[in-house]
Short mmCIF file of C-alpha atoms in Angstrom, two decimals:
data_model
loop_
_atom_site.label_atom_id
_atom_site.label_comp_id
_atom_site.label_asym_id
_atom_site.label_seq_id
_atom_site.Cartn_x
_atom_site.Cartn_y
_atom_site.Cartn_z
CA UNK A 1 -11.83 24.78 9.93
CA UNK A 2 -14.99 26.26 10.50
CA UNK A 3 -18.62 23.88 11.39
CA UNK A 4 -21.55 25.84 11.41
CA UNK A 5 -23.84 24.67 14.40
CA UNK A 6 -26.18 22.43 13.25
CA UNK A 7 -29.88 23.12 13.40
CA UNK A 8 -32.61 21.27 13.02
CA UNK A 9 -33.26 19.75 9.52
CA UNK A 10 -30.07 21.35 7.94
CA UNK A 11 -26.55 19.42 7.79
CA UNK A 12 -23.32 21.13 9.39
CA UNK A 13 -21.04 22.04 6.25
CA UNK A 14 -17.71 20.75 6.02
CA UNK A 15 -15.46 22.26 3.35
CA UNK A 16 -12.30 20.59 1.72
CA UNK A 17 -9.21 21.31 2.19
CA UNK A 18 -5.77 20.42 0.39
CA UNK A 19 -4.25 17.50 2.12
CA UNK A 20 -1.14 18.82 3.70
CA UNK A 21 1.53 17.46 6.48
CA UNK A 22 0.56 20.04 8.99
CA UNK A 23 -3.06 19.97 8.77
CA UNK A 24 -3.35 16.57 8.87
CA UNK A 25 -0.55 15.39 11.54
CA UNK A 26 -3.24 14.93 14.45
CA UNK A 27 -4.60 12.23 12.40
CA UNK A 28 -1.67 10.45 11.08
CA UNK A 29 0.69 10.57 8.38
CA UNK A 30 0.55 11.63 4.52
CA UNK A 31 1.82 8.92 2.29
CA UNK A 32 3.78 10.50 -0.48
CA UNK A 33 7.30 11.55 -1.17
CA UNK A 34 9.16 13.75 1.17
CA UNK A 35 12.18 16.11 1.17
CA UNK A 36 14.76 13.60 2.05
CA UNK A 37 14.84 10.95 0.04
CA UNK A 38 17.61 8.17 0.12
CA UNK A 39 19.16 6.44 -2.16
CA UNK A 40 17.67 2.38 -2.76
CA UNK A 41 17.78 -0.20 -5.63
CA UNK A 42 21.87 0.57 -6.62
CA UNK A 43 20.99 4.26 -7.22
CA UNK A 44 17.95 3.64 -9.47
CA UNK A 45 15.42 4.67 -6.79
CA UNK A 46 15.14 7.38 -4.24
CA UNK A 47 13.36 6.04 -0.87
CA UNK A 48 10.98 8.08 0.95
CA UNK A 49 10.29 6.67 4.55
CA UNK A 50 7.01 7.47 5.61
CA UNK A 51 7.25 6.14 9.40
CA UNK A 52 7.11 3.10 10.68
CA UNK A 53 3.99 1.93 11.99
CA UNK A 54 4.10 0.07 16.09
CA UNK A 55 2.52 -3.35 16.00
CA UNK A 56 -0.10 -4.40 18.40
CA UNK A 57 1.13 -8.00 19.56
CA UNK A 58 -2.05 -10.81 19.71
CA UNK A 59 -1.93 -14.01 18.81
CA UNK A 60 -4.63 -13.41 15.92
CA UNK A 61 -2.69 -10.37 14.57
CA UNK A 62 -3.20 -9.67 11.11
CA UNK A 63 -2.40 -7.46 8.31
CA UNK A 64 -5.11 -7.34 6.11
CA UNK A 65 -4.24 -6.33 2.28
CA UNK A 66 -7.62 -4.89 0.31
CA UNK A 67 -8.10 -3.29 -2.84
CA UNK A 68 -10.74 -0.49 -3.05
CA UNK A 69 -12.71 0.40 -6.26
CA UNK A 70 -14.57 2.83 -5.57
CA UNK A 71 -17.52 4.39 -8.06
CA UNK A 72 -17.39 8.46 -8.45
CA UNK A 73 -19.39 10.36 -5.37
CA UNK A 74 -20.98 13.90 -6.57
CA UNK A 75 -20.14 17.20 -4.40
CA UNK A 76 -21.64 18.22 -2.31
CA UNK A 77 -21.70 14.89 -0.35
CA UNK A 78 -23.79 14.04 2.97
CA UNK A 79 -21.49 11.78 5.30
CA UNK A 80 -23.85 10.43 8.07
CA UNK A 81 -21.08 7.18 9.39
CA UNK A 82 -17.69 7.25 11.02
CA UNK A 83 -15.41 4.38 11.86
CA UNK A 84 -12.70 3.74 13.77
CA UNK A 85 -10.07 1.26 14.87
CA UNK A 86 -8.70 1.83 18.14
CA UNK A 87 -5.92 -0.62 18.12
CA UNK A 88 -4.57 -0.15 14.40
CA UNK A 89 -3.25 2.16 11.60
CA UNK A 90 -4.97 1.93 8.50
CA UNK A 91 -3.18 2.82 4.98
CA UNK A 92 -4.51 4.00 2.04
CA UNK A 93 -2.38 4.50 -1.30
CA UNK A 94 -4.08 5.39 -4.50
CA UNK A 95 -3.44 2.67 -7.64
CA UNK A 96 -5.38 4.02 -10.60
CA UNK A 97 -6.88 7.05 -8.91
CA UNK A 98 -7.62 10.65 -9.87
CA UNK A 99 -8.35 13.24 -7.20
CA UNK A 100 -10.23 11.65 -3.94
CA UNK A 101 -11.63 12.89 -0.47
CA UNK A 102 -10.53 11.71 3.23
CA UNK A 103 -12.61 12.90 5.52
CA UNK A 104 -11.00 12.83 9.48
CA UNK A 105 -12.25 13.44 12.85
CA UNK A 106 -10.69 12.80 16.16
CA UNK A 107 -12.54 11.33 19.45
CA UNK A 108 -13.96 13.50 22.12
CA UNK A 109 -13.25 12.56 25.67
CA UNK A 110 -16.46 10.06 25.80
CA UNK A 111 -14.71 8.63 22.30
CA UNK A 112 -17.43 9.54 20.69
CA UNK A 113 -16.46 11.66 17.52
CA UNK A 114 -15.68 15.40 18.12
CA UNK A 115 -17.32 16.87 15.27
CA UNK A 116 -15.55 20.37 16.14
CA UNK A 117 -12.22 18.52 14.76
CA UNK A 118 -14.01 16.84 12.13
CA UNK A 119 -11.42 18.00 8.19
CA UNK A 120 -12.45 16.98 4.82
CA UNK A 121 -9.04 16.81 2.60
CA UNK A 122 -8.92 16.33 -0.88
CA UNK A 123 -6.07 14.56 -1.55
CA UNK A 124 -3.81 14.29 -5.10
CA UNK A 125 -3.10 11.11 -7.08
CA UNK A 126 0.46 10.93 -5.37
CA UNK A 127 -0.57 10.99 -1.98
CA UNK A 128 -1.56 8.43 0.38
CA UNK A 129 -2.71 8.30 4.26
CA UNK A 130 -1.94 6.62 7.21
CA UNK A 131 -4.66 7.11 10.42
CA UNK A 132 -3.59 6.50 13.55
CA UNK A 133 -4.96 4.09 15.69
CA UNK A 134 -8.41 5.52 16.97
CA UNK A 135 -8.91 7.94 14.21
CA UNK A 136 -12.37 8.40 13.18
CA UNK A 137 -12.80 8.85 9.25
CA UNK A 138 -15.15 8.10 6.56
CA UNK A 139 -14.28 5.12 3.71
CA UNK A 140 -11.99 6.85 0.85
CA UNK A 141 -14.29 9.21 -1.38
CA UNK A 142 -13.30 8.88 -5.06
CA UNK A 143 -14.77 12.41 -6.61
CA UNK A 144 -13.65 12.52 -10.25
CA UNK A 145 -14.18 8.96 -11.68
CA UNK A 146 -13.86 5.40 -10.89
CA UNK A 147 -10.54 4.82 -8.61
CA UNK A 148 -8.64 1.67 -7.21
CA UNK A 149 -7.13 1.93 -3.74
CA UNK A 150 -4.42 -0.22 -1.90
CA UNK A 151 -5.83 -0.40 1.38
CA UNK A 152 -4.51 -2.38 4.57
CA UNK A 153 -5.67 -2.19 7.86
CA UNK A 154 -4.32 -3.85 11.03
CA UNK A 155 -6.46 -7.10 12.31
CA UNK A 156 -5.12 -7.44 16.06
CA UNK A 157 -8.13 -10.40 16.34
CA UNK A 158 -10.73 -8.65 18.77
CA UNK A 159 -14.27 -7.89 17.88
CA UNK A 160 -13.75 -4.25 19.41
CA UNK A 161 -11.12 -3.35 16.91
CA UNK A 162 -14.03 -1.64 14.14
CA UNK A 163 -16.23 0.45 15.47
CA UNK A 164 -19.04 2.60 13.50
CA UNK A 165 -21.04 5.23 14.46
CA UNK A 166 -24.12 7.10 13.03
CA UNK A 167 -23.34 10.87 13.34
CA UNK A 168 -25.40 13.99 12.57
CA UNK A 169 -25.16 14.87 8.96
CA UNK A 170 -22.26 16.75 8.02
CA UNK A 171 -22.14 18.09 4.15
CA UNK A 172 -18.80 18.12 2.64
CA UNK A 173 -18.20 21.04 0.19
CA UNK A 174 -15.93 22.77 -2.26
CA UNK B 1 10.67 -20.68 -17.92
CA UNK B 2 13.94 -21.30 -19.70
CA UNK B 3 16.73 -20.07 -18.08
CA UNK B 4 19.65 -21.00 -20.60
CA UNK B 5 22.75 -23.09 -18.63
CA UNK B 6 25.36 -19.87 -17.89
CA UNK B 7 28.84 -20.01 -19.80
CA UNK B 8 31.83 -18.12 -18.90
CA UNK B 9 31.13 -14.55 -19.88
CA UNK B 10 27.57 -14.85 -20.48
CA UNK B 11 24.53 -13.92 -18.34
CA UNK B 12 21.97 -16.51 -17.92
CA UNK B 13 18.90 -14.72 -19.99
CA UNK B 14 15.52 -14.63 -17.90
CA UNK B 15 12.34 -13.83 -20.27
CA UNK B 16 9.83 -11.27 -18.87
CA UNK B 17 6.04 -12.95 -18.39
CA UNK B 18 2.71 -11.20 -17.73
CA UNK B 19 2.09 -11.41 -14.00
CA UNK B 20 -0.62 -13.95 -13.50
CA UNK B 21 -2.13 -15.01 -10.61
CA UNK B 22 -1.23 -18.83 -11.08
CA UNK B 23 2.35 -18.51 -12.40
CA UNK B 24 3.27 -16.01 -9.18
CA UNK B 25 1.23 -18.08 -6.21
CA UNK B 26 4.91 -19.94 -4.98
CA UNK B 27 6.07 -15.90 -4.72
CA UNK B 28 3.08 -14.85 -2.82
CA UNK B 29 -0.21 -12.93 -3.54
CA UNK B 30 -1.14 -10.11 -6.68
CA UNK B 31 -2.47 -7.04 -5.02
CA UNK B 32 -5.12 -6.57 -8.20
CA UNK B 33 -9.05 -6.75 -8.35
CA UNK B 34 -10.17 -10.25 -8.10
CA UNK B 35 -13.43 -12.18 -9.11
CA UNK B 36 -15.04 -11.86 -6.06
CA UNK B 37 -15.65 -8.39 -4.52
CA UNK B 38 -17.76 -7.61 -1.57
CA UNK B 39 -20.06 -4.24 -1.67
CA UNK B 40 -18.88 -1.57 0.69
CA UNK B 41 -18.32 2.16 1.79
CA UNK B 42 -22.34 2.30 1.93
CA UNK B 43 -22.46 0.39 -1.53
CA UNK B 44 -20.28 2.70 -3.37
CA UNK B 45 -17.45 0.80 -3.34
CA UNK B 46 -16.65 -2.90 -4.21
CA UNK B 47 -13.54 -4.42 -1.48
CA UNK B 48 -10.81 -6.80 -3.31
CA UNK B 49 -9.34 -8.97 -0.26
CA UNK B 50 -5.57 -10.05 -1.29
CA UNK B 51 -5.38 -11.67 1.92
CA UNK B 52 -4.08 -11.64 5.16
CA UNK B 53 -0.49 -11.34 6.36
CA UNK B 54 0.08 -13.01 9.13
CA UNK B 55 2.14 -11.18 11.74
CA UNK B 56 5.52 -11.95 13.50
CA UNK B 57 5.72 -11.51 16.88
CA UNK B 58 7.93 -9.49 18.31
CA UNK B 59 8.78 -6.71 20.80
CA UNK B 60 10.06 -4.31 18.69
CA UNK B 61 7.98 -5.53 15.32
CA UNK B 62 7.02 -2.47 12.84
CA UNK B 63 5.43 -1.99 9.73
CA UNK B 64 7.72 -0.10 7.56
CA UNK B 65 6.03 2.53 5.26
CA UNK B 66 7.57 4.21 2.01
CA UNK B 67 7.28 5.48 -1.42
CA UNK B 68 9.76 4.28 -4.05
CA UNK B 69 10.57 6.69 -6.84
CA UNK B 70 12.15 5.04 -9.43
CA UNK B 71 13.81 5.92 -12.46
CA UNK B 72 12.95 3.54 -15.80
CA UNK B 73 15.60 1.37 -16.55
CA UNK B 74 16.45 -0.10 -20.24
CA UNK B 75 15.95 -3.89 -20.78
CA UNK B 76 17.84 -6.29 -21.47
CA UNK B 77 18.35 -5.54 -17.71
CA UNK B 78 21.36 -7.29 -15.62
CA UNK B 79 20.98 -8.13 -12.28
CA UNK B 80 23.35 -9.39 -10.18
CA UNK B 81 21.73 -9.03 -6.53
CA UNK B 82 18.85 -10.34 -4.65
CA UNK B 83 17.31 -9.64 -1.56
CA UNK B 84 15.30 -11.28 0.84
CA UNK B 85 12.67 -11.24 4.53
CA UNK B 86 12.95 -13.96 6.14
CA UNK B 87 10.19 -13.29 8.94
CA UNK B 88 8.39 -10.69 6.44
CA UNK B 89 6.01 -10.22 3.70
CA UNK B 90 6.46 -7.15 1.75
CA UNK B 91 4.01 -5.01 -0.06
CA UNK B 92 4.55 -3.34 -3.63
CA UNK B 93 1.78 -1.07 -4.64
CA UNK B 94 2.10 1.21 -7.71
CA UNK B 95 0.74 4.47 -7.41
CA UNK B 96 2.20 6.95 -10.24
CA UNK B 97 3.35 3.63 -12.00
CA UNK B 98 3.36 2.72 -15.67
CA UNK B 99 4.09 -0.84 -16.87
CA UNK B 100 7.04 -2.42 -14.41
CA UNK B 101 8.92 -5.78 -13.21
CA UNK B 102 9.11 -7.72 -10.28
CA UNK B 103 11.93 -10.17 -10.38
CA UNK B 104 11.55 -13.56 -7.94
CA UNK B 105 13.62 -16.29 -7.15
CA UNK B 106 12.86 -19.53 -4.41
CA UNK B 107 15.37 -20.64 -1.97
CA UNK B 108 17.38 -23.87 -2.71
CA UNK B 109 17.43 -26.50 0.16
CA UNK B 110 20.51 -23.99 1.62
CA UNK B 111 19.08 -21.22 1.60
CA UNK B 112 20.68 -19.10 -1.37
CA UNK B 113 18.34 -18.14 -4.05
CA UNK B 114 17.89 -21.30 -6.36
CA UNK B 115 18.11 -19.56 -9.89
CA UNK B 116 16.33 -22.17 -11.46
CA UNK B 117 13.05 -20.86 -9.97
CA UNK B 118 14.37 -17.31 -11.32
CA UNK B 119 10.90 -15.60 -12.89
CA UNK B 120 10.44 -11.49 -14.04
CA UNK B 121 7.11 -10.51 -14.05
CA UNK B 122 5.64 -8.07 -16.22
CA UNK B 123 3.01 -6.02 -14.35
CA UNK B 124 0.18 -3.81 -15.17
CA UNK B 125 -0.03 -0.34 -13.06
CA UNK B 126 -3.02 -1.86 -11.84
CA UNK B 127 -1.26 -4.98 -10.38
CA UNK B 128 0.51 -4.91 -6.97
CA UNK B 129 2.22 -7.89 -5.06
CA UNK B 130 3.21 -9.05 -1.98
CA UNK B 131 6.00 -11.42 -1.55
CA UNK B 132 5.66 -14.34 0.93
CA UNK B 133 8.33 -13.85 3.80
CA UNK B 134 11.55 -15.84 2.46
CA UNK B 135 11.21 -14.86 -0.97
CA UNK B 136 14.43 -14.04 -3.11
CA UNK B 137 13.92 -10.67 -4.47
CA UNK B 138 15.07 -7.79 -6.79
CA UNK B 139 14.25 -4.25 -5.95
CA UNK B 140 10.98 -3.11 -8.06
CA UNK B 141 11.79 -1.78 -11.55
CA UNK B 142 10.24 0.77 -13.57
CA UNK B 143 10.41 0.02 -17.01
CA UNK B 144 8.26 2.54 -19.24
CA UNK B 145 8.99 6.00 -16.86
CA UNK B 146 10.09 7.58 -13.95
CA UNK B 147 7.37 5.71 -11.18
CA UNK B 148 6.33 5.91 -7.62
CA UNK B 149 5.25 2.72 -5.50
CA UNK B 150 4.06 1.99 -2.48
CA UNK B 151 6.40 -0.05 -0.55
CA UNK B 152 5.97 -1.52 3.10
CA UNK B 153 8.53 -4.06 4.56
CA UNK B 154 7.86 -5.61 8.03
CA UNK B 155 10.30 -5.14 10.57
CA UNK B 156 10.44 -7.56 12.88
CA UNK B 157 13.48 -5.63 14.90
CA UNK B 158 16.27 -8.10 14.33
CA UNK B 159 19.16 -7.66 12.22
CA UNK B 160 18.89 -11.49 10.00
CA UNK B 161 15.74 -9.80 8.66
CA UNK B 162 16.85 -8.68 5.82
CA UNK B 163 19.65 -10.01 3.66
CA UNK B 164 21.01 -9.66 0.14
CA UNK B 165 23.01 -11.70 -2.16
CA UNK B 166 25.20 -11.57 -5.43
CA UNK B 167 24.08 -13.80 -7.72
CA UNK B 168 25.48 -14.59 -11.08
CA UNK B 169 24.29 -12.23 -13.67
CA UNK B 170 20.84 -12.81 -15.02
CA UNK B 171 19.96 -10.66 -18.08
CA UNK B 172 16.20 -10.26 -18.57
CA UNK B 173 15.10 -9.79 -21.69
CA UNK B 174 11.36 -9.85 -23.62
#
């Protein structure tokens, strides 16, 4: 992944990538169907496990269940916001999608965002996410039309759970 | 719903319905576009709250991601099992889905499914649903072709989580 240092008046370029398991381990998992696949619903199904996700244990803990619909961004897009929730995962699984962007970045040591990490991944119709806890990333990017998204994210009841941040422009390209 | 009074040698016949919002509330929540989105991701996106889940407390409580990929099954379908959560709500979300069932069934006043709550829903690819925790169950079934869903269970770590049942066979039908 390569950011070009950022000068003044002109946006640090950020160009997508395929989402894959490798690249995009340090941020959490990639929700889709695996290699080894059980056997579920009397041997109608095939279960993929995806991992199991540790709960954060307050009294106020939720699991909040959204749809997305998200309206067609154009290429190449200017991302200026992160956000992150330090105590929970957050899942995204496409409904009626097409193509779409996640855009990822990991914390420096202030927890700031570390722009040097910062990966754009398109990903396919098939394939959701799961951040980590304290994963920076951008809401989901729908690029080729209109696109509904299953999204949940954790609710452990504190204020300090969603944070945003303004960050230098960074230009996501093809 | 009818559910015809079972004779020796004959299933009990359970008609499919659309899934509507009204007719599945005593089974939990649709996972659909509402009336009432809220703008967001920077106004290009409009957020669909299902609701919240409320969480179980427990040392060793997980949220269990996966993908089912299921194979489409021929109606009139018999089913003979159910399942249920006891402490757990569980999430269906269909992401390379076509038209497919969810089959439900209330608890009588001991516990075992009471079949004369029995429903199968009929649901749109754009239709998810989460079951309340305690909620009689069959495993999600594609109907029209060979489907992928989202599926998370919540684990709360003890074994009485999750249990199944045979049932007397109900054959549903359109």
């Amino acid at each position: 992944m390569n950011v070009a240092v950022k000068t003044e008046g002109e946006s640090r370029q950020l160009k997508l990538r395929p989402l894959e398991a490798e690249a995009f381990a340090p941020f959490g998992q990639i929700v889709q169907p695996g290699e080894h696949p059980v056997p579920a619903n009397g041997g109608t199904a095939r279960r993929h496990d995806i991992g199991d996700v540790m709960v954060r244990l307050g009294e106020d803990s939720q699991l909040r269940l959204s749809i997305f619909d998200c309206e067609p961004q154009a290429l190449p897009l200017r991302i200026d916001v992160l956000e992150r929730h330090r105590l929970s995962a957050q899942t995204i699984a496409p409904m009626q999608a097409a193509e779409y962007l996640t855009i990822v970045c990991l914390s420096g040591p202030d927890g700031a965002p570390d722009l040097a990490t910062a990966q754009a991944f398109e990903c396919a119709p098939y394939q959701g996410v799961n951040y980590s806890p304290g994963v920076w990333h951008h809401g989901v990017v729908a690029t080729e039309r209109r696109s509904l998204f299953f999204l949940q994210s954790w609710q452990d009841g504190s204020p300090t759970d969603c944070e945003e941040i303004n960050i230098p422009a960074l230009l996501v390209t093809r």
